[in-house]
Coordinates of C-alpha atoms in Angstrom, one line a residue:
M1 CA 102.3 80.5 89.6
I2 CA 103.8 84.0 90.5
H3 CA 103.7 86.6 87.8
V4 CA 106.1 89.2 88.2
L5 CA 105.4 92.3 85.9
Y6 CA 108.9 94.5 85.8
N7 CA 109.6 97.7 84.7
P8 CA 113.3 97.4 83.2
Y9 CA 113.6 100.8 83.2
A10 CA 113.0 101.5 87.0
G11 CA 115.7 102.3 89.6
N12 CA 117.7 103.9 87.2
H13 CA 117.4 100.8 84.4
Q14 CA 118.0 98.6 87.5
G15 CA 114.6 97.3 87.5
K16 CA 115.1 93.9 85.9
I17 CA 118.3 92.9 88.0
R18 CA 116.2 94.3 91.1
A19 CA 112.9 92.3 90.2
R20 CA 115.0 89.0 90.0
R21 CA 116.0 89.3 93.9
L22 CA 112.4 87.9 94.3
T23 CA 113.6 84.7 93.1
D24 CA 115.5 84.2 96.4
I25 CA 112.2 85.5 98.2
Y26 CA 109.7 83.0 96.7
A27 CA 112.3 80.2 96.6
G28 CA 110.7 77.1 95.6
K29 CA 107.8 78.7 94.0
K30 CA 107.4 78.7 90.0
I31 CA 107.9 82.4 88.7
Q32 CA 106.9 84.1 85.4
Y33 CA 108.8 87.4 84.8
I34 CA 107.1 89.5 82.5
D35 CA 108.6 92.8 80.8
M36 CA 106.1 95.5 81.5
T37 CA 107.1 97.7 78.6
K38 CA 106.0 94.6 76.2
I39 CA 102.3 94.6 77.8
D40 CA 99.6 95.9 75.3
D41 CA 96.2 94.7 77.5
Y42 CA 96.4 94.7 81.0
P43 CA 92.9 93.7 81.8
A44 CA 93.5 90.6 79.2
L45 CA 96.6 89.7 81.2
L46 CA 94.4 89.8 84.4
R47 CA 91.8 87.9 82.9
S48 CA 94.0 85.2 81.9
L49 CA 95.5 84.5 85.4
A50 CA 94.3 81.6 87.6
P51 CA 92.5 82.4 90.6
D52 CA 95.3 80.9 92.8
D53 CA 98.2 82.8 90.8
E54 CA 99.8 85.9 92.3
L55 CA 100.5 89.1 90.4
V56 CA 103.5 91.2 91.6
L57 CA 104.2 95.1 90.2
C58 CA 107.8 95.5 90.4
G59 CA 109.1 99.1 89.9
G60 CA 108.8 102.2 91.2
D61 CA 106.2 105.2 91.0
G62 CA 106.3 105.8 87.3
T63 CA 105.3 102.0 87.2
L64 CA 102.6 102.2 89.2
N65 CA 101.3 105.2 87.5
R66 CA 101.5 103.8 84.2
F67 CA 99.5 100.6 85.6
V68 CA 96.8 102.5 86.7
N69 CA 96.4 104.7 83.9
D70 CA 96.7 101.7 81.1
M71 CA 94.5 99.4 83.6
E72 CA 90.7 100.1 84.3
T73 CA 91.2 99.9 88.1
A74 CA 87.4 99.3 88.5
E75 CA 88.1 95.9 86.9
I76 CA 90.6 94.9 89.4
H77 CA 89.2 91.9 91.2
R78 CA 91.9 90.3 92.7
S79 CA 95.2 91.0 95.2
I80 CA 97.8 93.2 93.5
L81 CA 101.4 92.9 95.3
Y82 CA 103.9 95.3 94.8
Y83 CA 107.6 95.3 95.3
P84 CA 109.5 98.9 95.2
V85 CA 112.7 98.9 93.1
G86 CA 112.4 102.6 91.8
S87 CA 114.7 105.2 92.7
G88 CA 112.4 107.4 94.8
N89 CA 109.4 105.1 96.1
D90 CA 107.3 107.7 97.2
F91 CA 104.3 105.5 97.0
A92 CA 106.0 102.7 99.2
H93 CA 107.5 105.5 101.7
D94 CA 104.1 106.8 102.5
L95 CA 102.6 103.5 103.7
G96 CA 105.6 103.0 105.7
M97 CA 107.2 100.2 103.6
Q98 CA 111.0 99.8 102.5
G99 CA 112.3 98.5 99.3
E100 CA 113.8 95.7 100.8
D101 CA 110.4 94.4 102.3
K102 CA 108.6 91.6 100.7
P103 CA 105.9 92.4 98.1
F104 CA 103.0 93.7 99.8
D105 CA 99.1 94.1 99.0
I106 CA 98.3 97.4 97.3
S107 CA 94.8 96.7 96.0
L108 CA 93.1 98.9 98.3
Y109 CA 94.8 102.1 96.9
L110 CA 94.4 101.3 93.4
H111 CA 90.6 102.2 93.7
A112 CA 88.8 105.7 93.5
L113 CA 91.9 107.4 92.4
P114 CA 91.8 111.2 91.8
C115 CA 91.9 112.4 88.1
V116 CA 94.0 115.3 86.0
F117 CA 93.4 116.7 83.0
V118 CA 96.5 117.4 81.1
N119 CA 96.4 119.2 77.6
G120 CA 92.5 117.8 77.4
K121 CA 93.9 114.0 78.1
K122 CA 92.6 112.5 81.8
Y123 CA 95.0 110.9 84.0
R124 CA 94.8 109.1 87.2
F125 CA 97.7 109.6 89.7
L126 CA 98.7 108.1 92.8
N127 CA 100.6 110.2 94.5
G128 CA 100.7 114.0 93.3
I129 CA 100.5 116.2 90.3
G130 CA 103.0 119.1 90.3
Y131 CA 103.1 122.3 88.6
G132 CA 106.1 124.7 88.9
I133 CA 109.9 124.1 89.6
D134 CA 108.9 120.5 90.2
G135 CA 107.7 120.1 86.4
Y136 CA 110.9 122.0 85.4
C137 CA 113.0 119.7 87.3
C138 CA 111.3 116.7 85.3
E139 CA 111.9 118.5 82.0
V140 CA 115.6 118.8 82.6
A141 CA 115.9 115.3 83.9
D142 CA 114.5 114.1 80.8
G143 CA 117.0 116.0 78.8
L144 CA 119.8 114.7 80.8
R145 CA 118.5 111.2 80.9
Q146 CA 118.6 111.1 76.9
K147 CA 122.3 112.1 77.0
S148 CA 123.7 109.9 80.0
G149 CA 122.7 107.0 81.6
K150 CA 124.0 108.5 85.2
P151 CA 121.5 108.8 87.9
I152 CA 119.7 112.1 87.9
N153 CA 120.3 114.5 91.1
Y154 CA 116.9 116.2 91.1
T155 CA 118.0 118.4 94.3
A156 CA 120.9 119.8 92.2
I157 CA 118.5 120.7 89.2
A158 CA 116.0 122.4 91.8
V159 CA 118.7 124.4 93.1
K160 CA 120.3 125.2 89.8
G161 CA 116.6 126.2 88.9
L162 CA 116.0 128.3 91.9
L163 CA 119.1 130.5 91.5
F164 CA 119.4 130.9 87.7
H165 CA 116.8 129.4 85.4
Y166 CA 113.3 128.8 86.9
K167 CA 110.8 131.9 87.0
P168 CA 108.2 131.9 89.3
T169 CA 104.4 132.6 88.0
K170 CA 101.1 134.0 89.3
A171 CA 98.4 131.7 89.8
K172 CA 94.8 131.5 90.5
V173 CA 93.8 128.3 92.7
T174 CA 90.4 127.3 93.3
V175 CA 89.3 124.9 96.0
D176 CA 85.9 123.6 95.8
G177 CA 84.7 127.1 94.4
V178 CA 86.7 129.3 96.5
C179 CA 89.4 131.1 94.4
R180 CA 92.7 132.9 95.7
T181 CA 95.2 134.4 93.7
Y182 CA 99.1 133.9 94.6
E183 CA 102.0 135.8 93.5
K184 CA 105.6 134.5 92.7
V185 CA 104.3 130.7 92.8
W186 CA 107.2 128.5 93.0
L187 CA 105.6 125.4 93.5
A188 CA 101.6 124.3 93.5
P189 CA 101.5 120.4 94.0
T190 CA 97.9 118.9 94.2
M191 CA 98.9 115.7 96.6
N192 CA 96.8 112.3 97.0
G193 CA 99.5 111.2 99.1
R194 CA 102.2 112.9 101.4
F195 CA 105.3 112.2 99.2
Y196 CA 106.5 112.9 95.8
G197 CA 109.7 113.8 93.9
G198 CA 111.9 111.5 95.6
G199 CA 110.9 112.3 99.0
M200 CA 109.7 115.6 98.9
M201 CA 106.7 115.8 101.7
P202 CA 104.5 119.1 100.7
T203 CA 101.4 117.8 102.5
P204 CA 102.0 116.0 105.6
Q205 CA 98.7 115.6 106.5
Q206 CA 97.3 114.3 103.5
N207 CA 95.6 110.8 103.8
R208 CA 95.4 109.0 100.5
L209 CA 92.5 106.9 101.7
C210 CA 90.4 110.0 101.9
S211 CA 89.1 109.5 98.3
Q212 CA 87.0 113.0 98.8
S213 CA 89.9 115.1 99.8
L214 CA 93.3 116.1 98.2
S215 CA 95.5 119.0 99.4
V216 CA 97.3 121.4 97.3
M217 CA 100.6 123.3 98.5
V218 CA 101.2 126.6 97.2
L219 CA 105.0 127.8 98.0
H220 CA 104.3 131.5 96.9
G221 CA 105.6 135.2 97.3
S222 CA 109.2 135.0 98.2
G223 CA 112.5 135.8 95.9
K224 CA 115.1 133.2 95.3
V225 CA 117.4 133.3 98.1
K226 CA 114.2 133.0 100.6
T227 CA 112.8 130.1 98.7
L228 CA 115.9 128.3 98.5
A229 CA 116.6 128.6 102.0
A230 CA 113.2 126.9 102.5
F231 CA 113.3 124.4 100.3
P232 CA 115.2 121.9 102.3
S233 CA 112.6 121.8 104.9
I234 CA 109.9 120.4 102.2
F235 CA 111.8 116.9 102.7
E236 CA 110.8 116.8 106.4
G237 CA 107.2 118.7 106.3
K238 CA 108.8 121.4 108.0
H239 CA 108.0 124.1 105.6
I240 CA 104.5 124.3 106.8
Q241 CA 105.5 126.4 109.4
R242 CA 106.4 128.9 107.2
R243 CA 103.2 130.4 107.0
D244 CA 104.5 134.0 105.1
M245 CA 105.0 131.7 102.0
V246 CA 103.2 128.3 102.4
E247 CA 99.3 127.7 102.3
I248 CA 97.9 124.2 102.3
R249 CA 94.3 123.7 101.1
T250 CA 92.2 120.8 101.1
G251 CA 89.3 119.8 99.3
G252 CA 87.8 117.5 96.2
R253 CA 88.1 120.0 93.2
I254 CA 91.0 121.8 92.7
T255 CA 91.8 124.0 89.8
V256 CA 95.6 125.5 89.3
E257 CA 95.5 128.3 86.6
F258 CA 98.8 130.1 85.8
D259 CA 99.5 133.1 83.8
R260 CA 101.7 131.6 81.5
P261 CA 102.2 127.7 80.9
P262 CA 104.4 125.9 83.5
P263 CA 106.1 122.4 83.0
C264 CA 103.7 119.7 84.7
R265 CA 104.9 116.8 86.9
L266 CA 102.5 114.0 87.0
T267 CA 104.3 111.0 88.6
G268 CA 105.7 108.9 85.8
R269 CA 104.5 111.1 83.0
P270 CA 106.3 114.5 82.7
S271 CA 104.6 116.9 80.1
S272 CA 103.9 120.5 79.6
T273 CA 100.7 122.3 79.9

């Protein structure tokens, strides 16, 4: 039996439709489709599976993030397959996989995940945790999503935010005990992988299998026009050449403190801190 756990809200509410493509991929095999929004106890579900059953997660980055936070990953003792059908699919992109690829095993990447504390609550994260205009974009997108079912253009939101709405902050970034202060901080994501935000690559050298090392990228010290001009280069990782406004630091313990509470972006779980 193949158990497909799908998120109907993934891929701009196309998750269920896209998950059904697995019927053709697994032609001739018995498949059970399970709506992830109806699952209350992931550990119990995994324990109920037979040894020769297969489990496929079908969704996007938010779906994966929900799974690793609702499931005690130390209890995962079987292969977990993944079929990306999200709108961004940054996790799959980081692994060199595409949305049309067959489900692939991601068990190796679900253990020893980094954690972040948001409003005193602990979360695991797969890709990255962002504070700054990326969090602002998620905050605006959530508002738009409640008003309309149309696809969200995060790049357009970011451009408008850079030009008119978002105000950079002063921040102290501490990496393994070494503290530095930055003025006019626009972005300060801490990354476990290379990609987040639908294709942004703030930390091109980050290796998600290096469990003892995370990377924080600080985009700082520049005005609106200069920042806007450099922003597109983040999607290719070329922003790191702008050493006058970009710094990447690596370490095992990273703290980011702002002079005012900015929006926070934890993949799949945006909130304010």
